[in-house]
Amino acid sequence: MSLYFEELDYRPTSIGALSLRRRRELSLGVDVFEIKLGEEFLMSSLFTASEVALAHLGLGELDTSDARVLVGGLGLGHTAKAVLEHPEVSGLVVVEALEAVIDWHEQGLVPLGPELAADPRCSFHHGDFFALATSEDGFSRLSPSALSMPSWWISIIHRSSCWIRRMRTSTVRTD
């Protein structure tokens, strides 16, 4: 491999080959990180503005100083980082379907990985976000500490389908 391109990880999955790669974009003078599933691009560090904007939009009207946030999909971590920029956020749970993506963050293979993995407000959960959202017990299957705050906001931000949904509950019980 050259200095200008490197495959950082490759894993076969039940839905296709998943790869993380870094390439040098000479015209911009930056390293670009990309996640591919088969021949399809899932994520590129060149195109993160919509993720960041959706996170800020979803959290822009918080009326609490103790917000718990749930994000569907980790990707390269730009949505999670944008969420954690809000001082009202006391906790973040990111539900990710592909275990390799979580591993890349925990191993520091992606630029934001070490920052997110080290932030005590942030935790990763391997699972199917939509299955959790539509199941009878919903997000109560997540760790009790993720759902222990009374009067909380959950902003669900899913970048691949570009939708935001807010839910407000009066109390979340984990017992």
Coordinates of N, CA, C and O in Angstrom, one line a residue:
M1 N 0.8 -1.2 0.0 CA 0.0 0.0 0.0 C 0.9 1.2 0.0 O 1.9 1.3 0.6
S2 N 0.4 2.3 -0.7 CA 1.1 3.5 -0.8 C 0.8 4.4 0.4 O -0.1 4.2 1.2
L3 N 1.6 5.5 0.5 CA 1.3 6.5 1.5 C 0.0 7.2 1.2 O -0.6 7.7 2.2
Y4 N -0.6 7.1 0.0 CA -1.8 7.8 -0.3 C -3.1 7.0 -0.1 O -4.2 7.5 -0.3
F5 N -2.9 5.7 0.2 CA -4.1 4.9 0.4 C -3.8 3.7 1.3 O -2.7 3.1 1.2
E6 N -4.7 3.5 2.3 CA -4.5 2.4 3.2 C -5.8 1.8 3.6 O -6.7 2.6 4.0
E7 N -6.0 0.5 3.5 CA -7.1 -0.2 4.1 C -6.8 -0.5 5.5 O -5.9 -1.2 5.8
L8 N -7.6 0.2 6.5 CA -7.3 0.0 7.9 C -7.9 -1.2 8.5 O -7.4 -1.8 9.4
D9 N -9.0 -1.7 7.9 CA -9.7 -2.9 8.4 C -10.6 -3.4 7.4 O -11.2 -2.6 6.6
Y10 N -10.8 -4.7 7.3 CA -11.7 -5.3 6.4 C -12.3 -6.5 7.1 O -11.6 -7.3 7.8
R11 N -13.7 -6.6 7.1 CA -14.3 -7.7 7.8 C -15.5 -8.1 7.0 O -16.4 -7.3 6.6
P12 N -15.6 -9.4 6.7 CA -16.9 -9.9 6.1 C -18.0 -9.9 7.2 O -17.7 -10.1 8.4
T13 N -19.2 -9.5 6.8 CA -20.3 -9.5 7.7 C -21.5 -10.2 7.0 O -21.4 -10.5 5.8
S14 N -22.5 -10.4 7.7 CA -23.7 -11.0 7.2 C -24.4 -10.2 6.1 O -25.2 -10.7 5.3
I15 N -24.1 -8.9 6.0 CA -24.7 -8.1 5.0 C -23.7 -7.6 3.9 O -24.0 -6.8 3.0
G16 N -22.5 -8.2 3.9 CA -21.5 -7.8 2.9 C -20.1 -7.5 3.6 O -20.0 -7.4 4.8
A17 N -19.2 -7.3 2.7 CA -17.8 -7.0 3.2 C -17.8 -5.5 3.6 O -18.2 -4.6 2.9
L18 N -17.3 -5.3 4.8 CA -17.2 -4.0 5.4 C -15.7 -3.6 5.5 O -14.9 -4.3 6.0
S19 N -15.4 -2.4 5.0 CA -14.0 -1.9 5.1 C -13.9 -0.5 5.5 O -14.8 0.3 5.3
L20 N -12.8 -0.2 6.2 CA -12.5 1.1 6.7 C -11.2 1.4 5.9 O -10.2 0.7 6.0
R21 N -11.2 2.6 5.3 CA -9.9 3.0 4.6 C -9.6 4.4 4.8 O -10.5 5.2 5.1
R22 N -8.4 4.7 4.6 CA -7.9 6.1 4.6 C -7.2 6.4 3.3 O -6.4 5.6 2.8
R23 N -7.5 7.5 2.7 CA -6.8 7.9 1.5 C -6.4 9.4 1.6 O -7.1 10.2 2.3
R24 N -5.4 9.8 1.0 CA -4.9 11.1 1.0 C -5.6 11.9 -0.2 O -5.5 11.4 -1.3
E25 N -6.3 12.9 0.1 CA -6.9 13.8 -0.9 C -5.9 14.9 -1.2 O -5.8 15.9 -0.4
L26 N -5.1 14.7 -2.2 CA -4.0 15.7 -2.5 C -4.5 17.1 -2.8 O -3.8 18.0 -2.4
S27 N -5.6 17.2 -3.5 CA -6.1 18.5 -3.9 C -6.5 19.3 -2.7 O -6.5 20.6 -2.7
L28 N -6.9 18.7 -1.6 CA -7.3 19.3 -0.4 C -6.3 19.3 0.7 O -6.4 20.0 1.8
G29 N -5.3 18.4 0.6 CA -4.3 18.3 1.6 C -4.8 17.6 2.9 O -4.3 18.0 4.0
V30 N -5.8 16.7 2.8 CA -6.3 16.1 4.0 C -6.4 14.6 3.8 O -6.4 14.1 2.7
D31 N -6.4 13.9 4.9 CA -6.7 12.4 4.9 C -8.2 12.3 5.0 O -8.9 12.9 5.7
V32 N -8.7 11.4 4.1 CA -10.1 11.1 4.1 C -10.4 9.7 4.6 O -9.7 8.8 4.1
F33 N -11.3 9.6 5.5 CA -11.6 8.3 6.1 C -13.0 7.9 5.5 O -13.9 8.7 5.4
E34 N -13.0 6.6 5.0 CA -14.3 6.1 4.3 C -14.6 4.7 4.9 O -13.8 3.9 5.1
I35 N -15.9 4.5 5.0 CA -16.5 3.2 5.3 C -17.3 2.7 4.1 O -18.1 3.5 3.6
K36 N -16.9 1.5 3.7 CA -17.6 0.9 2.5 C -18.2 -0.4 2.9 O -17.7 -1.1 3.7
L37 N -19.4 -0.6 2.4 CA -20.1 -1.9 2.5 C -20.2 -2.5 1.1 O -20.9 -1.9 0.3
G38 N -19.4 -3.5 0.8 CA -19.3 -4.0 -0.6 C -18.7 -2.8 -1.4 O -17.6 -2.3 -1.1
E39 N -19.3 -2.4 -2.5 CA -18.9 -1.3 -3.3 C -19.6 0.0 -3.0 O -19.3 1.0 -3.6
E40 N -20.4 0.0 -2.0 CA -21.2 1.2 -1.6 C -20.5 2.0 -0.5 O -20.1 1.4 0.5
F41 N -20.4 3.3 -0.6 CA -19.9 4.1 0.4 C -20.9 4.4 1.4 O -22.0 4.9 1.1
L42 N -20.7 4.1 2.7 CA -21.6 4.4 3.8 C -21.3 5.7 4.4 O -22.2 6.4 4.9
M43 N -20.0 6.1 4.5 CA -19.6 7.2 5.2 C -18.3 7.8 4.6 O -17.4 7.0 4.2
S44 N -18.1 9.1 4.6 CA -16.9 9.7 4.2 C -16.6 10.9 5.1 O -17.6 11.7 5.3
S45 N -15.4 11.1 5.5 CA -15.1 12.2 6.4 C -15.2 13.5 5.6 O -15.1 14.6 6.2
L46 N -15.3 13.4 4.2 CA -15.4 14.7 3.4 C -16.8 15.2 3.5 O -17.0 16.4 3.2
F47 N -17.8 14.4 3.9 CA -19.2 14.8 3.8 C -19.9 14.6 5.2 O -20.5 13.6 5.4
T48 N -19.7 15.5 6.1 CA -20.2 15.4 7.5 C -21.1 16.5 7.9 O -21.7 16.5 8.9
A49 N -21.3 17.5 7.0 CA -22.0 18.7 7.4 C -23.5 18.4 7.8 O -24.0 19.0 8.7
S50 N -24.1 17.5 7.0 CA -25.5 17.2 7.3 C -25.7 16.5 8.7 O -26.6 16.7 9.4
E51 N -24.7 15.6 9.0 CA -24.8 14.9 10.3 C -24.7 15.9 11.4 O -25.4 15.8 12.4
V52 N -23.7 16.8 11.3 CA -23.5 17.8 12.4 C -24.7 18.7 12.5 O -25.2 19.0 13.6
A53 N -25.2 19.1 11.3 CA -26.4 20.0 11.4 C -27.6 19.4 12.0 O -28.3 20.0 12.7
L54 N -27.8 18.1 11.7 CA -28.9 17.4 12.2 C -28.8 17.2 13.7 O -29.8 17.4 14.5
A55 N -27.6 17.0 14.2 CA -27.4 16.9 15.7 C -27.7 18.2 16.3 O -28.4 18.3 17.3
H56 N -27.2 19.3 15.8 CA -27.4 20.6 16.4 C -28.9 21.0 16.3 O -29.4 21.6 17.2
L57 N -29.5 20.7 15.2 CA -30.9 21.0 15.0 C -31.8 20.2 16.0 O -32.6 20.8 16.7
G58 N -31.5 19.0 16.2 CA -32.2 18.1 17.1 C -32.1 18.5 18.6 O -33.0 18.3 19.4
L59 N -30.9 19.1 18.9 CA -30.7 19.5 20.3 C -30.8 21.0 20.5 O -30.7 21.4 21.7
G60 N -31.1 21.7 19.5 CA -31.1 23.2 19.6 C -32.1 23.8 20.5 O -31.9 24.9 21.0
E61 N -33.2 23.0 20.8 CA -34.3 23.6 21.6 C -34.4 22.9 23.0 O -35.5 22.9 23.5
L62 N -33.4 22.3 23.4 CA -33.4 21.6 24.7 C -33.8 22.6 25.8 O -33.3 23.7 25.8
D63 N -34.7 22.2 26.7 CA -35.0 23.0 27.8 C -34.7 22.3 29.1 O -35.3 22.5 30.1
T64 N -33.6 21.6 29.1 CA -33.1 20.9 30.3 C -31.6 21.0 30.4 O -31.0 21.2 29.3
S65 N -31.1 20.9 31.5 CA -29.6 21.0 31.7 C -29.1 19.6 31.9 O -27.9 19.4 32.2
D66 N -29.9 18.6 31.8 CA -29.5 17.2 32.1 C -30.1 16.3 31.0 O -30.9 15.4 31.3
A67 N -29.7 16.4 29.7 CA -30.2 15.7 28.6 C -29.5 14.4 28.4 O -28.2 14.3 28.4
R68 N -30.2 13.3 28.2 CA -29.7 12.0 27.7 C -30.1 11.9 26.3 O -31.2 12.1 25.9
V69 N -29.1 11.5 25.4 CA -29.3 11.5 24.0 C -29.1 10.1 23.5 O -28.1 9.4 23.9
L70 N -29.9 9.7 22.6 CA -29.7 8.4 21.9 C -29.6 8.6 20.4 O -30.4 9.4 19.8
V71 N -28.5 8.1 19.8 CA -28.2 8.3 18.4 C -28.2 6.9 17.8 O -27.6 6.0 18.3
G72 N -28.9 6.8 16.6 CA -28.8 5.6 15.8 C -27.8 5.6 14.8 O -27.9 6.4 13.9
G73 N -26.7 4.9 14.9 CA -25.6 4.8 14.0 C -24.4 5.6 14.4 O -24.5 6.8 14.8
L74 N -23.2 5.0 14.4 CA -22.0 5.6 14.8 C -21.2 6.1 13.7 O -20.7 7.3 13.8
G75 N -21.1 5.4 12.6 CA -20.3 5.8 11.5 C -18.9 6.3 11.9 O -18.2 5.6 12.6
L76 N -18.5 7.4 11.4 CA -17.2 8.0 11.8 C -17.2 8.8 13.0 O -16.2 9.4 13.4
G77 N -18.4 9.0 13.6 CA -18.5 9.6 14.9 C -18.9 11.1 14.9 O -18.9 11.7 16.0
H78 N -19.1 11.7 13.8 CA -19.4 13.1 13.7 C -20.7 13.5 14.4 O -20.7 14.6 15.0
T79 N -21.7 12.7 14.2 CA -23.0 13.1 14.9 C -22.7 13.0 16.4 O -23.2 13.9 17.2
A80 N -22.1 11.9 16.9 CA -21.8 11.8 18.3 C -21.0 13.0 18.9 O -21.3 13.5 19.9
K81 N -20.0 13.4 18.1 CA -19.2 14.5 18.6 C -20.0 15.8 18.6 O -19.9 16.5 19.6
A82 N -20.8 16.0 17.6 CA -21.7 17.2 17.6 C -22.7 17.2 18.8 O -22.9 18.2 19.4
V83 N -23.2 16.0 19.2 CA -24.1 15.9 20.3 C -23.3 16.3 21.6 O -23.9 17.1 22.4
L84 N -22.1 15.8 21.7 CA -21.4 16.1 23.0 C -20.9 17.5 23.1 O -20.4 17.9 24.2
E85 N -21.0 18.3 22.0 CA -20.6 19.7 22.1 C -21.7 20.5 22.8 O -21.4 21.6 23.2
H86 N -22.8 20.0 23.0 CA -23.9 20.7 23.7 C -23.7 20.5 25.3 O -23.7 19.4 25.7
P87 N -23.5 21.6 26.0 CA -23.3 21.5 27.4 C -24.4 20.9 28.2 O -24.3 20.4 29.3
E88 N -25.6 20.9 27.6 CA -26.8 20.3 28.3 C -26.8 18.8 28.3 O -27.6 18.1 29.0
V89 N -25.9 18.2 27.5 CA -25.9 16.7 27.3 C -25.1 16.1 28.4 O -23.9 16.3 28.5
S90 N -25.8 15.3 29.2 CA -25.1 14.6 30.3 C -24.8 13.2 30.0 O -24.0 12.5 30.7
G91 N -25.3 12.7 28.9 CA -25.1 11.3 28.5 C -25.5 11.0 27.1 O -26.4 11.7 26.6
L92 N -24.8 10.1 26.4 CA -25.0 9.8 25.0 C -24.9 8.3 24.9 O -23.9 7.7 25.3
V93 N -25.9 7.6 24.3 CA -25.8 6.2 23.9 C -25.9 6.2 22.4 O -26.9 6.7 21.9
V94 N -24.9 5.5 21.8 CA -25.0 5.4 20.3 C -25.2 3.9 20.1 O -24.5 3.0 20.5
V95 N -26.3 3.6 19.3 CA -26.6 2.2 19.0 C -26.1 2.0 17.6 O -26.5 2.7 16.6
E96 N -25.2 1.0 17.4 CA -24.6 0.7 16.1 C -24.8 -0.8 15.8 O -24.5 -1.6 16.6
A97 N -25.3 -1.0 14.5 CA -25.6 -2.4 14.1 C -24.3 -3.2 13.7 O -24.3 -4.4 13.8
L98 N -23.2 -2.5 13.4 CA -22.0 -3.2 12.9 C -21.0 -3.2 14.0 O -20.4 -2.1 14.3
E99 N -20.7 -4.3 14.6 CA -19.7 -4.3 15.7 C -18.3 -3.8 15.3 O -17.7 -3.2 16.1
A100 N -18.0 -4.0 14.1 CA -16.7 -3.5 13.6 C -16.5 -2.0 13.8 O -15.5 -1.5 14.1
V101 N -17.6 -1.3 13.5 CA -17.6 0.2 13.6 C -17.3 0.6 15.1 O -16.5 1.5 15.3
I102 N -17.9 -0.1 16.0 CA -17.6 0.2 17.4 C -16.2 -0.1 17.7 O -15.5 0.7 18.4
D103 N -15.7 -1.2 17.2 CA -14.3 -1.6 17.4 C -13.3 -0.6 16.9 O -12.3 -0.2 17.5
W104 N -13.6 0.0 15.7 CA -12.7 1.0 15.1 C -12.6 2.2 16.0 O -11.5 2.8 16.1
H105 N -13.7 2.6 16.7 CA -13.6 3.7 17.6 C -12.9 3.4 18.8 O -12.0 4.2 19.3
E106 N -13.1 2.2 19.4 CA -12.5 1.8 20.6 C -11.0 1.6 20.4 O -10.2 1.8 21.3
Q107 N -10.6 1.2 19.2 CA -9.2 0.9 18.9 C -8.5 2.1 18.4 O -7.2 2.1 18.1
G108 N -9.2 3.2 18.2 CA -8.6 4.5 17.7 C -8.2 4.4 16.2 O -7.4 5.2 15.7
L109 N -8.9 3.6 15.4 CA -8.6 3.6 14.0 C -9.3 4.7 13.2 O -8.9 5.0 12.1
V110 N -10.3 5.4 13.8 CA -10.9 6.5 13.2 C -10.5 7.8 14.0 O -10.3 7.7 15.2
P111 N -10.4 8.9 13.4 CA -9.9 10.1 14.1 C -10.7 10.5 15.4 O -10.1 10.9 16.3
L112 N -12.0 10.4 15.4 CA -12.8 10.8 16.5 C -12.9 9.6 17.6 O -13.4 9.9 18.7
G113 N -12.5 8.4 17.2 CA -12.6 7.3 18.1 C -12.1 7.5 19.5 O -12.8 7.3 20.5
P114 N -10.8 7.9 19.7 CA -10.2 8.0 21.0 C -11.0 9.1 21.8 O -11.2 8.9 23.0
E115 N -11.4 10.2 21.2 CA -12.1 11.2 21.9 C -13.5 10.7 22.4 O -13.9 10.9 23.6
L116 N -14.2 10.0 21.5 CA -15.5 9.5 21.9 C -15.5 8.4 22.9 O -16.2 8.4 23.9
A117 N -14.5 7.5 22.7 CA -14.4 6.4 23.6 C -14.0 6.8 25.0 O -14.3 6.2 26.0
A118 N -13.2 7.9 25.1 CA -12.7 8.4 26.4 C -13.7 9.3 27.1 O -13.6 9.5 28.3
D119 N -14.7 9.8 26.4 CA -15.7 10.7 27.1 C -16.6 9.9 28.0 O -17.3 9.0 27.5
P120 N -16.6 10.2 29.3 CA -17.5 9.4 30.2 C -19.0 9.5 29.9 O -19.8 8.7 30.4
R121 N -19.4 10.5 29.2 CA -20.8 10.7 28.8 C -21.2 9.8 27.7 O -22.4 9.7 27.4
C122 N -20.3 9.2 27.0 CA -20.6 8.5 25.7 C -20.4 7.0 25.9 O -19.4 6.5 26.5
S123 N -21.4 6.3 25.4 CA -21.3 4.8 25.4 C -21.8 4.3 24.1 O -22.7 4.9 23.5
F124 N -21.3 3.1 23.7 CA -21.7 2.5 22.5 C -22.4 1.2 22.8 O -22.1 0.5 23.7
H125 N -23.5 0.9 22.0 CA -24.3 -0.3 22.2 C -24.4 -1.0 20.9 O -24.9 -0.4 19.9
H126 N -24.0 -2.2 20.8 CA -24.1 -3.0 19.6 C -25.5 -3.5 19.5 O -25.9 -4.3 20.4
G127 N -26.2 -3.2 18.4 CA -27.6 -3.6 18.3 C -28.3 -3.0 17.1 O -27.7 -2.1 16.4
D128 N -29.4 -3.4 16.8 CA -30.3 -2.9 15.7 C -31.1 -1.8 16.3 O -32.1 -2.0 17.0
F129 N -30.8 -0.6 15.9 CA -31.5 0.6 16.4 C -33.0 0.5 16.2 O -33.8 0.8 17.0
F130 N -33.4 0.1 14.9 CA -34.8 0.1 14.6 C -35.5 -1.1 15.3 O -36.7 -0.9 15.7
A131 N -34.9 -2.2 15.5 CA -35.5 -3.3 16.3 C -35.7 -2.8 17.7 O -36.8 -3.1 18.3
L132 N -34.8 -2.1 18.3 CA -35.0 -1.6 19.7 C -36.1 -0.6 19.7 O -37.0 -0.6 20.6
A133 N -36.2 0.3 18.7 CA -37.2 1.4 18.7 C -38.6 0.8 18.5 O -39.6 1.4 19.0
T134 N -38.7 -0.3 17.8 CA -40.1 -0.9 17.6 C -40.4 -2.1 18.5 O -41.6 -2.6 18.4
S135 N -39.5 -2.5 19.3 CA -39.8 -3.6 20.2 C -40.7 -3.2 21.4 O -40.8 -2.0 21.7
E136 N -41.4 -4.2 22.0 CA -42.3 -3.9 23.1 C -41.6 -3.2 24.2 O -42.1 -2.3 24.9
D137 N -40.3 -3.7 24.6 CA -39.6 -3.1 25.7 C -38.7 -2.0 25.2 O -38.0 -1.3 26.0
G138 N -38.6 -1.7 23.9 CA -37.9 -0.6 23.4 C -36.5 -0.5 23.9 O -35.7 -1.4 24.0
F139 N -36.1 0.7 24.3 CA -34.8 1.0 24.7 C -34.5 0.6 26.1 O -33.4 0.8 26.6
S140 N -35.4 0.0 26.8 CA -35.1 -0.4 28.2 C -34.1 -1.6 28.2 O -33.5 -1.9 29.2
R141 N -33.8 -2.2 27.0 CA -32.8 -3.2 26.9 C -31.4 -2.6 27.0 O -30.4 -3.4 27.2
L142 N -31.3 -1.3 26.9 CA -30.0 -0.7 27.0 C -29.6 -0.7 28.5 O -30.4 -1.0 29.3
S143 N -28.3 -0.4 28.7 CA -27.9 -0.5 30.1 C -28.7 0.4 31.0 O -29.1 1.5 30.6
P144 N -29.0 -0.1 32.3 CA -29.7 0.8 33.2 C -29.2 2.2 33.4 O -29.9 3.1 33.5
S145 N -27.9 2.3 33.4 CA -27.3 3.6 33.6 C -27.6 4.6 32.4 O -27.7 5.8 32.6
A146 N -27.9 4.0 31.3 CA -28.2 4.8 30.1 C -29.6 5.4 30.3 O -29.9 6.4 29.6
L147 N -30.5 4.8 31.1 CA -31.8 5.3 31.2 C -32.3 5.6 32.6 O -33.4 5.5 32.9
S148 N -31.3 6.0 33.4 CA -31.7 6.2 34.8 C -32.1 7.6 35.2 O -32.4 7.9 36.3
M149 N -32.1 8.6 34.3 CA -32.4 9.9 34.6 C -33.9 10.2 34.5 O -34.5 9.9 33.5
P150 N -34.5 10.8 35.5 CA -35.9 11.3 35.4 C -36.0 12.5 34.5 O -35.0 13.2 34.4
S151 N -37.1 12.7 33.9 CA -37.4 13.9 33.1 C -36.3 14.1 32.1 O -35.4 15.0 32.2
W152 N -36.2 13.3 31.0 CA -35.1 13.3 30.1 C -35.7 13.5 28.7 O -36.8 13.3 28.4
W153 N -34.8 13.9 27.8 CA -35.1 14.0 26.4 C -34.3 12.9 25.7 O -33.2 12.7 26.0
I154 N -34.9 12.4 24.7 CA -34.1 11.5 23.8 C -34.3 12.1 22.4 O -35.4 12.4 22.0
S155 N -33.2 12.5 21.9 CA -33.2 12.9 20.5 C -32.7 11.7 19.7 O -31.5 11.3 19.9
I156 N -33.5 11.2 18.8 CA -33.0 10.1 18.0 C -32.6 10.7 16.6 O -33.4 11.3 15.9
I157 N -31.4 10.5 16.3 CA -30.9 11.1 15.1 C -30.3 9.9 14.2 O -29.4 9.2 14.7
H158 N -30.9 9.7 13.1 CA -30.4 8.6 12.2 C -30.0 9.2 10.9 O -30.8 9.7 10.1
R159 N -28.7 9.3 10.6 CA -28.2 10.0 9.5 C -28.5 9.4 8.2 O -28.7 10.1 7.2
S160 N -28.6 8.1 8.0 CA -28.8 7.5 6.7 C -30.2 7.7 6.2 O -30.4 7.8 5.0
S161 N -31.2 7.9 7.0 CA -32.5 8.2 6.5 C -32.9 9.6 6.8 O -34.0 10.1 6.4
C162 N -32.0 10.4 7.4 CA -32.1 11.8 7.6 C -33.5 12.2 8.2 O -34.2 13.0 7.7
W163 N -33.7 11.7 9.4 CA -34.9 12.1 10.1 C -34.6 12.3 11.6 O -33.6 11.7 12.1
I164 N -35.4 13.1 12.2 CA -35.2 13.4 13.6 C -36.6 13.2 14.3 O -37.6 13.6 13.8
R165 N -36.5 12.6 15.4 CA -37.7 12.4 16.2 C -37.4 12.7 17.7 O -36.5 12.1 18.2
R166 N -38.2 13.5 18.3 CA -38.0 13.8 19.7 C -39.1 13.1 20.5 O -40.2 13.1 20.1
M167 N -38.7 12.6 21.6 CA -39.6 12.0 22.6 C -39.3 12.6 23.9 O -38.2 12.8 24.3
R168 N -40.4 12.9 24.7 CA -40.2 13.4 26.0 C -41.0 12.5 26.9 O -42.1 12.1 26.6
T169 N -40.3 12.1 28.0 CA -41.0 11.2 29.0 C -40.9 11.9 30.4 O -40.0 12.7 30.6
S170 N -41.8 11.6 31.2 CA -41.8 12.2 32.5 C -40.8 11.5 33.5 O -40.1 12.0 34.3
T171 N -40.8 10.2 33.3 CA -40.0 9.3 34.2 C -39.6 8.1 33.4 O -40.4 7.5 32.8
V172 N -38.4 7.7 33.6 CA -37.9 6.4 33.0 C -37.5 5.6 34.2 O -36.6 6.0 35.0
R173 N -38.1 4.4 34.3 CA -37.7 3.5 35.4 C -37.0 2.3 34.9 O -37.3 1.8 33.9
T174 N -36.0 1.9 35.7 CA -35.1 0.8 35.2 C -35.3 -0.4 36.2 O -34.6 -1.4 36.0
D175 N -36.2 -0.3 37.2 CA -36.3 -1.4 38.1 C -37.4 -2.3 37.7 O -38.2 -2.1 36.8

